[in-house]
Short mmCIF file of C-alpha atoms and ligand atoms in Angstrom, two decimals:
data_model
loop_
_atom_site.label_atom_id
_atom_site.label_comp_id
_atom_site.label_asym_id
_atom_site.label_seq_id
_atom_site.Cartn_x
_atom_site.Cartn_y
_atom_site.Cartn_z
CA MET A 290 -107.61 -76.14 60.82
CA PHE A 291 -108.23 -72.43 61.17
CA LYS A 292 -108.15 -72.85 64.94
CA LYS A 293 -104.73 -74.56 64.78
CA LEU A 294 -103.35 -71.65 62.77
CA GLN A 295 -104.73 -69.23 65.32
CA ILE A 296 -103.12 -71.15 68.16
CA MET A 297 -99.84 -71.06 66.25
CA LYS A 298 -100.23 -67.31 65.73
CA TYR A 299 -100.66 -66.68 69.44
CA TYR A 300 -97.96 -69.18 70.27
CA LEU A 301 -95.46 -67.30 68.12
CA GLY A 302 -96.77 -63.93 69.27
CA THR A 303 -96.06 -64.64 72.95
CA LYS A 304 -92.87 -62.87 73.93
CA LEU A 305 -90.54 -62.70 76.86
CA PHE A 306 -90.02 -59.38 78.62
CA PHE A 307 -86.69 -58.47 80.21
CA ASN A 308 -87.31 -54.83 80.97
CA ARG A 309 -89.89 -53.60 83.48
CA ARG A 310 -90.60 -50.46 81.51
CA ASP A 311 -91.48 -52.54 78.44
CA VAL A 312 -93.98 -54.52 80.52
CA GLU A 313 -95.66 -51.38 81.78
CA GLU A 314 -95.79 -49.78 78.33
CA TYR A 315 -97.26 -52.94 76.87
CA GLN A 316 -99.89 -53.18 79.62
CA LYS A 317 -100.86 -49.55 79.14
CA LYS A 318 -101.38 -50.05 75.42
CA LYS A 319 -103.40 -53.24 75.90
CA LEU A 320 -105.52 -51.73 78.66
CA SER A 321 -106.32 -48.65 76.64
CA ARG A 322 -107.43 -50.80 73.71
CA LEU A 323 -109.53 -53.00 76.00
CA LEU A 324 -111.34 -50.10 77.65
CA LYS A 325 -111.88 -48.22 74.40
CA ASN A 326 -113.57 -51.19 72.73
CA LEU A 327 -115.45 -52.43 75.78
CA LYS A 328 -119.04 -53.33 74.87
CA SER A 329 -120.28 -54.56 78.23
CA ASP A 330 -123.32 -52.80 79.76
CA PHE A 331 -122.12 -53.38 83.28
CA TYR A 332 -118.78 -51.56 83.31
CA PRO A 333 -118.48 -47.76 83.25
CA LYS A 334 -117.53 -45.99 80.03
CA SER A 335 -114.12 -44.72 81.02
CA GLN A 336 -110.51 -44.85 79.97
CA ASN A 337 -109.34 -44.79 83.55
CA LEU A 338 -109.13 -48.12 85.32
CA LYS A 339 -109.66 -46.45 88.70
CA ASP A 340 -113.21 -45.54 87.65
CA PHE A 341 -114.08 -49.23 87.50
CA PRO A 342 -115.53 -50.83 90.63
CA ILE A 343 -113.57 -53.59 92.30
CA ILE A 344 -115.80 -56.63 91.98
CA ASN A 345 -115.80 -60.14 93.39
CA LYS A 346 -117.20 -63.43 92.25
CA LYS A 347 -120.63 -62.64 93.68
CA THR A 348 -120.95 -59.34 91.78
CA PHE A 349 -119.50 -60.95 88.67
CA MET A 350 -122.09 -63.72 88.71
CA GLU A 351 -125.02 -61.52 89.74
CA ASN A 352 -124.31 -59.30 86.74
CA PHE A 353 -123.45 -62.14 84.37
CA ASP A 354 -126.07 -61.13 81.79
CA ARG A 355 -124.82 -57.53 81.65
CA ILE A 356 -121.11 -58.27 81.83
CA ASN A 357 -120.92 -60.66 78.89
CA THR A 358 -121.08 -58.98 75.51
CA LEU A 359 -123.06 -61.64 73.63
CA ASP A 360 -126.38 -61.39 75.45
CA ILE A 361 -126.07 -64.87 76.87
CA SER A 362 -128.20 -65.29 79.96
CA GLN A 363 -126.76 -66.90 83.06
CA LYS A 364 -129.67 -69.35 83.03
CA ASP A 365 -128.82 -70.63 79.55
CA ALA A 366 -125.10 -70.75 80.24
CA LEU A 367 -125.59 -72.61 83.50
CA SER A 368 -127.90 -75.18 81.98
CA VAL A 369 -125.38 -75.94 79.19
CA ALA A 370 -122.52 -76.19 81.69
CA LEU A 371 -124.43 -78.38 84.12
CA GLN A 372 -125.50 -80.72 81.36
CA ALA A 373 -121.87 -81.14 80.29
CA GLU A 374 -120.88 -81.78 83.89
CA ASP A 375 -123.59 -84.43 84.32
CA SER A 376 -122.93 -86.28 81.09
CA ARG A 377 -119.12 -85.78 81.32
CA ASP A 378 -119.41 -84.79 77.64
CA PHE A 379 -117.78 -81.42 77.48
CA SER A 380 -118.30 -80.65 73.80
CA SER A 381 -121.50 -78.64 74.19
CA LYS A 382 -121.37 -74.96 73.40
CA ILE A 383 -123.62 -72.00 72.82
CA GLY A 384 -122.93 -71.10 69.19
CA ASP A 385 -119.14 -71.14 69.09
CA ILE A 386 -118.81 -70.07 72.70
CA THR A 387 -117.33 -72.51 75.20
CA VAL A 388 -119.22 -72.59 78.46
CA GLY A 389 -117.61 -73.91 81.61
CA LEU A 390 -118.16 -74.14 85.32
CA SER A 391 -115.49 -72.95 87.68
CA SER A 392 -114.41 -75.43 90.30
CA GLY A 393 -114.30 -72.93 93.12
CA THR A 394 -114.15 -74.07 96.70
CA SER A 395 -116.34 -71.35 98.09
CA GLY A 396 -119.62 -72.96 97.09
CA SER A 397 -120.89 -70.23 94.84
CA ARG A 398 -120.71 -71.57 91.33
CA GLY A 399 -119.03 -69.58 88.59
CA VAL A 400 -119.85 -69.85 84.90
CA PHE A 401 -117.41 -68.74 82.26
CA LEU A 402 -117.70 -67.99 78.57
CA VAL A 403 -114.81 -68.14 76.13
CA SER A 404 -114.92 -67.50 72.37
CA GLU A 405 -113.04 -69.57 69.79
CA GLU A 406 -110.49 -66.84 69.37
CA GLU A 407 -109.98 -66.45 73.12
CA SER A 408 -109.51 -70.19 73.53
CA ALA A 409 -106.94 -70.24 70.70
CA ARG A 410 -105.14 -67.36 72.37
CA TRP A 411 -105.17 -69.16 75.69
CA ALA A 412 -103.90 -72.39 74.16
CA GLY A 413 -101.11 -70.64 72.23
CA TYR A 414 -100.05 -68.77 75.31
CA ILE A 415 -100.04 -71.71 77.70
CA LEU A 416 -98.13 -73.89 75.23
CA ARG A 417 -95.50 -71.22 74.76
CA ARG A 418 -95.08 -70.68 78.47
CA MET A 419 -95.16 -74.30 79.60
CA LEU A 420 -93.85 -76.64 76.88
CA PRO A 421 -90.37 -77.91 77.57
CA LYS A 422 -87.70 -76.71 75.19
CA PRO A 423 -86.69 -77.44 72.48
CA LEU A 424 -90.01 -76.48 70.98
CA LEU A 425 -91.78 -78.47 68.30
CA GLN A 426 -90.91 -81.90 69.62
CA LYS A 427 -93.69 -84.40 70.10
CA HIS A 428 -95.52 -84.32 73.39
CA LYS A 429 -98.04 -86.51 75.06
CA ILE A 430 -99.86 -84.58 77.71
CA ALA A 431 -101.78 -86.26 80.52
CA PHE A 432 -104.15 -83.83 82.16
CA PHE A 433 -105.99 -84.67 85.39
CA LEU A 434 -108.93 -82.42 85.90
CA ARG A 435 -112.26 -82.18 87.63
CA ALA A 436 -113.98 -81.34 84.40
CA ASN A 437 -112.76 -81.30 80.85
CA SER A 438 -113.54 -78.43 78.56
CA ASN A 439 -113.34 -77.61 74.88
CA LEU A 440 -110.75 -75.20 75.98
CA TYR A 441 -108.32 -77.93 76.90
CA GLU A 442 -109.12 -80.19 73.96
CA SER A 443 -108.21 -77.31 71.66
CA VAL A 444 -104.57 -77.82 72.55
CA GLY A 445 -104.47 -81.20 70.77
CA SER A 446 -102.70 -81.45 67.39
CA SER A 447 -100.49 -83.75 65.37
CA ILE A 448 -97.42 -83.05 67.47
CA ILE A 449 -99.25 -82.77 70.75
CA SER A 450 -101.59 -85.47 71.92
CA PHE A 451 -103.73 -84.75 74.87
CA THR A 452 -105.46 -87.15 77.22
CA PHE A 453 -107.95 -86.02 79.79
CA TYR A 454 -108.15 -88.03 83.02
CA ASP A 455 -111.38 -87.55 84.88
CA LEU A 456 -110.86 -87.15 88.62
CA LEU A 457 -114.24 -88.72 89.30
CA THR A 458 -112.73 -92.03 88.17
CA PRO A 459 -110.66 -93.78 90.87
CA LEU A 460 -106.97 -93.08 90.40
CA LYS A 461 -105.92 -96.74 90.21
CA GLU A 462 -108.01 -97.16 87.06
CA HIS A 463 -105.97 -94.42 85.38
CA ILE A 464 -102.59 -95.93 86.20
CA GLY A 465 -102.83 -98.67 83.56
CA ILE A 466 -103.63 -96.11 80.86
CA LEU A 467 -100.80 -93.86 82.02
CA ASN A 468 -98.34 -96.75 81.87
CA LYS A 469 -99.50 -97.61 78.38
CA THR A 470 -99.44 -94.06 76.97
CA GLN A 471 -96.25 -92.93 78.78
CA PRO A 472 -97.04 -89.20 78.79
CA SER A 473 -94.12 -86.78 78.50
CA ILE A 474 -95.98 -84.06 80.38
CA LEU A 475 -98.05 -84.70 83.48
CA ILE A 476 -100.49 -82.04 84.64
CA ALA A 477 -102.58 -82.52 87.79
CA PRO A 478 -103.63 -80.95 91.07
CA ALA A 479 -100.92 -81.21 93.75
CA GLN A 480 -102.65 -83.90 95.78
CA VAL A 481 -103.07 -86.10 92.69
CA LEU A 482 -99.41 -85.68 91.72
CA ARG A 483 -98.53 -86.72 95.23
CA LEU A 484 -100.69 -89.85 95.09
CA LEU A 485 -99.25 -90.75 91.68
CA ALA A 486 -95.75 -90.27 93.07
CA GLN A 487 -96.58 -92.70 95.86
CA SER A 488 -97.98 -95.37 93.54
CA ASP A 489 -96.04 -98.68 93.39
CA THR A 490 -97.37 -99.64 89.98
CA LEU A 491 -96.88 -96.43 88.03
CA THR A 492 -94.04 -96.64 85.49
CA ILE A 493 -94.17 -93.27 83.70
CA LYS A 494 -91.16 -90.96 83.35
CA PRO A 495 -92.57 -87.54 82.46
CA LYS A 496 -90.18 -84.84 81.24
CA LYS A 497 -92.24 -82.10 82.78
CA ILE A 498 -94.60 -82.09 85.75
CA ILE A 499 -97.03 -79.27 86.29
CA SER A 500 -99.11 -78.72 89.39
CA VAL A 501 -102.43 -76.95 88.87
CA ALA A 502 -105.57 -75.90 90.72
CA GLU A 503 -104.31 -76.27 94.28
CA VAL A 504 -101.61 -74.85 96.46
CA LEU A 505 -98.42 -76.85 95.96
CA GLU A 506 -96.99 -77.33 99.41
CA GLU A 507 -93.40 -78.14 100.28
CA ASP A 508 -94.10 -81.68 101.46
CA ASP A 509 -95.92 -82.47 98.20
CA ARG A 510 -93.15 -80.95 96.16
CA GLU A 511 -90.51 -83.03 97.85
CA ILE A 512 -92.33 -86.34 97.39
CA ILE A 513 -93.10 -85.63 93.73
CA GLU A 514 -89.61 -84.38 92.86
CA ILE A 515 -87.89 -87.36 94.45
CA ARG A 516 -90.13 -89.87 92.71
CA PHE A 517 -89.91 -88.42 89.20
CA SER A 518 -86.45 -86.78 89.46
CA GLN A 519 -87.97 -83.63 88.01
CA PRO A 520 -88.76 -80.19 89.43
CA VAL A 521 -92.46 -79.51 89.87
CA HIS A 522 -93.69 -76.57 87.83
CA GLN A 523 -96.81 -74.62 88.64
CA VAL A 524 -99.58 -73.03 86.69
CA TYR A 525 -101.74 -70.59 88.58
CA GLN A 526 -104.86 -70.44 86.54
CA CYS A 527 -108.45 -69.88 87.43
CA THR A 528 -111.64 -69.02 85.64
CA GLU A 529 -110.66 -65.39 85.81
CA GLY A 530 -107.50 -65.90 83.85
CA PHE A 531 -104.12 -67.57 83.50
CA LEU A 532 -102.35 -65.63 86.21
CA ALA A 533 -98.89 -67.06 86.72
CA HIS A 534 -96.49 -69.79 85.66
CA THR A 535 -93.09 -71.03 86.79
CA CYS A 536 -90.04 -70.04 84.78
CA LYS A 537 -87.04 -72.25 84.03
CA GLU A 538 -85.69 -71.47 87.50
CA GLY A 539 -88.89 -72.83 89.02
CA ASN A 540 -90.06 -69.43 90.28
CA LEU A 541 -93.61 -68.21 89.81
CA HIS A 542 -94.08 -65.10 87.67
CA LEU A 543 -97.31 -63.22 87.05
CA ASN A 544 -98.31 -63.32 83.37
CA GLU A 545 -98.26 -59.58 83.11
CA ASP A 546 -98.54 -59.51 79.33
CA ILE A 547 -102.07 -60.93 79.58
CA VAL A 548 -103.25 -59.83 83.04
CA LEU A 549 -102.82 -56.65 84.98
CA VAL A 550 -102.62 -57.34 88.70
CA GLU A 551 -103.31 -54.66 91.30
CA LYS A 552 -102.30 -55.49 94.85
CA GLU A 553 -104.54 -55.15 97.87
CA TRP A 554 -102.09 -55.47 100.74
CA ILE A 555 -103.17 -57.49 103.71
CA ASP A 556 -99.78 -57.52 105.38
CA LYS A 557 -97.14 -55.45 103.69
CA LYS A 558 -94.42 -56.54 106.12
CA SER A 559 -94.70 -60.13 105.00
CA PHE A 560 -95.48 -59.13 101.37
CA ARG A 561 -98.94 -60.72 101.43
CA PHE A 562 -101.57 -59.36 99.09
CA ILE A 563 -104.86 -60.15 97.44
CA PRO A 564 -104.68 -59.84 93.64
CA ILE A 565 -107.18 -57.67 91.80
CA VAL A 566 -107.12 -58.90 88.25
CA THR A 567 -107.83 -57.30 84.90
CA ASP A 568 -107.63 -59.63 81.91
CA LEU A 569 -106.13 -57.63 79.07
CA ASN A 570 -107.58 -59.78 76.29
CA ARG A 571 -110.97 -61.17 77.16
CA THR A 572 -113.90 -59.40 75.57
CA THR A 573 -116.65 -62.07 75.57
CA GLN A 574 -116.87 -61.91 79.34
CA PRO A 575 -114.57 -59.05 80.29
CA VAL A 576 -112.79 -59.47 83.63
CA ILE A 577 -111.94 -56.04 85.01
CA ARG A 578 -110.75 -55.30 88.54
CA TYR A 579 -111.85 -58.69 89.78
CA ARG A 580 -110.75 -59.31 93.35
CA LEU A 581 -109.71 -62.90 93.79
CA ASP A 582 -110.16 -64.82 96.97
CA ASP A 583 -106.47 -65.78 97.12
CA VAL A 584 -103.51 -64.62 99.13
CA LEU A 585 -100.18 -64.30 97.29
CA ILE A 586 -96.74 -63.56 98.67
CA LEU A 587 -94.66 -61.17 96.62
CA ASP A 588 -91.01 -61.96 95.99
CA GLU A 589 -89.10 -58.71 95.81
CA GLU A 590 -85.94 -60.28 94.53
CA VAL A 591 -85.18 -60.28 90.83
CA CYS A 592 -85.33 -63.78 89.41
CA SER A 593 -82.18 -65.05 87.76
CA CYS A 594 -84.17 -66.10 84.66
CA GLY A 595 -84.19 -62.42 83.72
CA SER A 596 -87.95 -62.09 83.29
CA ALA A 597 -89.34 -58.65 84.08
CA PHE A 598 -92.64 -60.15 85.25
CA THR A 599 -93.37 -59.80 88.97
CA CYS A 600 -92.14 -62.77 90.96
CA ILE A 601 -94.38 -64.54 93.47
CA LYS A 602 -92.80 -66.40 96.34
CA ARG A 603 -95.86 -68.51 97.00
CA ILE A 604 -99.57 -68.78 96.54
CA GLU A 605 -100.59 -69.08 100.12
CA GLY A 606 -104.16 -70.12 99.61
CA ARG A 607 -107.55 -68.59 99.90
CA CYS A 608 -108.53 -65.68 102.10
CA ASP A 609 -110.77 -68.09 104.04
CA ASP A 610 -107.70 -70.12 104.95
CA ILE A 611 -106.40 -67.36 107.23
CA LEU A 612 -107.21 -68.18 110.84
CA LYS A 613 -108.70 -65.36 112.85
CA MET A 614 -107.01 -65.60 116.23
CA CYS A 615 -106.76 -63.60 119.44
CA THR A 616 -103.57 -62.46 121.12
CA VAL A 617 -102.99 -62.92 124.84
CA GLU A 618 -103.90 -59.24 125.17
CA ASP A 619 -107.20 -59.98 123.44
CA GLU A 620 -106.40 -58.26 120.20
CA GLU A 621 -107.36 -59.65 116.79
CA TYR A 622 -104.59 -61.45 114.97
CA LEU A 623 -104.44 -63.06 111.52
CA LEU A 624 -102.55 -66.32 111.54
CA PHE A 625 -101.53 -67.20 108.00
CA PRO A 626 -102.03 -70.84 106.97
CA ASP A 627 -98.38 -71.21 106.09
CA PHE A 628 -97.42 -71.06 109.79
CA ILE A 629 -99.82 -73.87 110.61
CA ARG A 630 -98.62 -76.00 107.69
CA ARG A 631 -94.99 -75.53 108.65
CA ALA A 632 -95.61 -76.25 112.32
CA ILE A 633 -97.34 -79.50 111.46
CA ILE A 634 -95.09 -80.72 108.66
CA PHE A 635 -91.64 -79.74 109.90
CA ASN A 636 -92.05 -81.42 113.24
CA ASN A 637 -93.40 -84.68 111.92
CA ALA A 638 -91.53 -86.64 109.32
CA ASN A 639 -94.09 -89.42 109.48
CA ILE A 640 -97.22 -87.48 108.73
CA ASN A 641 -99.05 -88.58 105.57
CA GLU A 642 -101.91 -86.14 105.41
CA TYR A 643 -103.62 -83.59 107.58
CA LYS A 644 -106.33 -80.99 107.64
CA VAL A 645 -107.17 -78.40 110.28
CA ILE A 646 -110.45 -76.55 110.60
CA LYS A 647 -110.97 -73.72 113.04
CA GLU A 648 -114.46 -73.34 114.37
CA GLY A 649 -114.85 -70.73 117.10
CA ASP A 650 -112.16 -71.40 119.70
CA THR A 651 -111.71 -74.98 118.63
CA LEU A 652 -109.24 -76.39 116.17
CA HIS A 653 -110.31 -79.69 114.62
CA ILE A 654 -107.19 -81.54 113.57
CA TYR A 655 -107.50 -84.44 111.15
CA ILE A 656 -104.29 -86.42 110.85
CA ASP A 657 -102.97 -89.62 109.38
CA PRO A 658 -101.48 -91.42 111.23
CA ILE A 659 -103.21 -90.42 114.44
CA SER A 660 -100.14 -91.66 116.36
CA VAL A 661 -98.35 -88.33 115.71
CA LYS A 662 -100.99 -86.53 117.78
CA ASN A 663 -98.63 -85.55 120.60
CA GLU A 664 -96.01 -84.06 118.30
CA VAL A 665 -98.66 -81.99 116.52
CA GLU A 666 -100.08 -80.85 119.84
CA GLU A 667 -96.63 -79.73 120.93
CA ALA A 668 -95.82 -77.98 117.64
CA LEU A 669 -99.05 -76.00 117.73
CA SER A 670 -98.56 -74.99 121.37
CA LYS A 671 -95.12 -73.65 120.45
CA LEU A 672 -96.66 -71.77 117.53
CA TYR A 673 -99.17 -70.04 119.83
CA ILE A 674 -96.36 -68.93 122.12
CA THR A 675 -94.26 -67.64 119.21
CA HIS A 676 -97.15 -65.53 117.95
CA ASN A 677 -98.32 -64.54 121.45
CA LEU A 678 -101.74 -66.12 120.90
CA LYS A 679 -104.42 -67.50 123.14
CA PRO A 680 -104.28 -71.26 122.63
CA LEU A 681 -107.15 -73.00 120.86
CA LYS A 682 -108.87 -76.11 122.10
CA HIS A 683 -107.69 -79.09 120.04
CA ILE A 684 -109.86 -81.99 118.95
CA PHE A 685 -108.06 -84.74 117.05
CA HIS A 686 -109.65 -86.95 114.40
CA MET A 687 -108.43 -89.64 112.02
CA HIS A 688 -107.79 -88.14 108.59
CA LYS A 689 -109.71 -89.64 105.70
CA ILE A 690 -108.85 -89.03 102.04
CA GLU A 691 -111.48 -86.85 100.47
CA GLU A 692 -112.81 -87.30 96.97
CA LEU A 693 -110.18 -86.24 94.49
CA ASN A 694 -112.60 -84.09 92.54
CA LYS A 695 -112.75 -81.74 95.52
CA LYS A 696 -110.02 -79.17 95.94
CA ARG A 697 -107.79 -79.92 98.86
CA ARG A 698 -107.71 -77.32 101.61
CA ARG A 699 -105.52 -78.20 104.51
CA VAL A 700 -106.20 -75.14 106.63
CA GLN A 701 -109.60 -73.62 106.88
CA GLN A 702 -111.47 -71.08 108.97
CA LEU A 703 -115.22 -71.70 109.30
ZN1 LIG B 48 -87.86 -66.52 86.78
#
């Protein structure tokens, strides 16, 4: 009961910001409080954020024992998280600390720790940002996820029921349950939303659809929106924090009242940057100047919703999705995955699914149906000319659907 009250407190405490100066003032206050009360042995004792090292997942995990403030060892945390993953029973905790595994694609496993209070804060915040208005109506949420967590279950209450759909179970087994429960909110990774949208037997009519955990690409969006006659919203959330959400206009905004995002520019001309994230609230496992592996595209235009939070045009994908190419003059060139995706999708109305992997000078192209091979070949050749690049050698393969519990990555550099 206490937890529900806490969620309500954070729910009501979450505000909208319409003035940029208010956002900055608020961040400054929160940051100062965070750094002043920081108990971690790993981070420097300083009030200046610039004194903190920029860290990545590797550093974060290697220093797990020193970063968390409860003396929980990585070994203990990992064993609890792995046990939960194996048994698919996600109720185990260390004391009242929720332990989870991050579903990263990079292979190195991340473990996260969240206290009761932090999970209530998270739940209150996400409900406030994502629930359709008017507030306080009943909702049935269907949530497709690789792994459940106490964190998500904490959202359940008398007005909100919450069903977790395990992605290790074949999708067709879930469809019957979905039809029976008729969820009002559907939350799933983009590729799962797409498969649900293409199902002949699914009869649900959700009022809100939220894409999570993967890049939502234009072709997915179109299929999903047509099927459910609803815009697709996005939540950009990872172990390191709840970073962005779509507003009522459908544009992504950084959640700058809970995270401070520094930008490491990789291509200022095209507004592409890597976010360096500081979570302004977490103290159990403080996240400070954590460099994500993602590429975001800044939207400089002011969104018509009026929010003062920075607008993001797109989440382009992971840094590893950028193809390292060579120009005709033999200079290095970064080809962003978006160009590949567009070249493939926009020239082929009949393509169902694809994946390209660059290995050395070869591009492995997995497509379904394979009959569109020539069009893809032509589109990519044009792309090389446009960008003045040395062409890659193409090897075509039949595309096979991967397991749904793996994150989809359509463009990848090995
Ligand atoms: Zn907006």
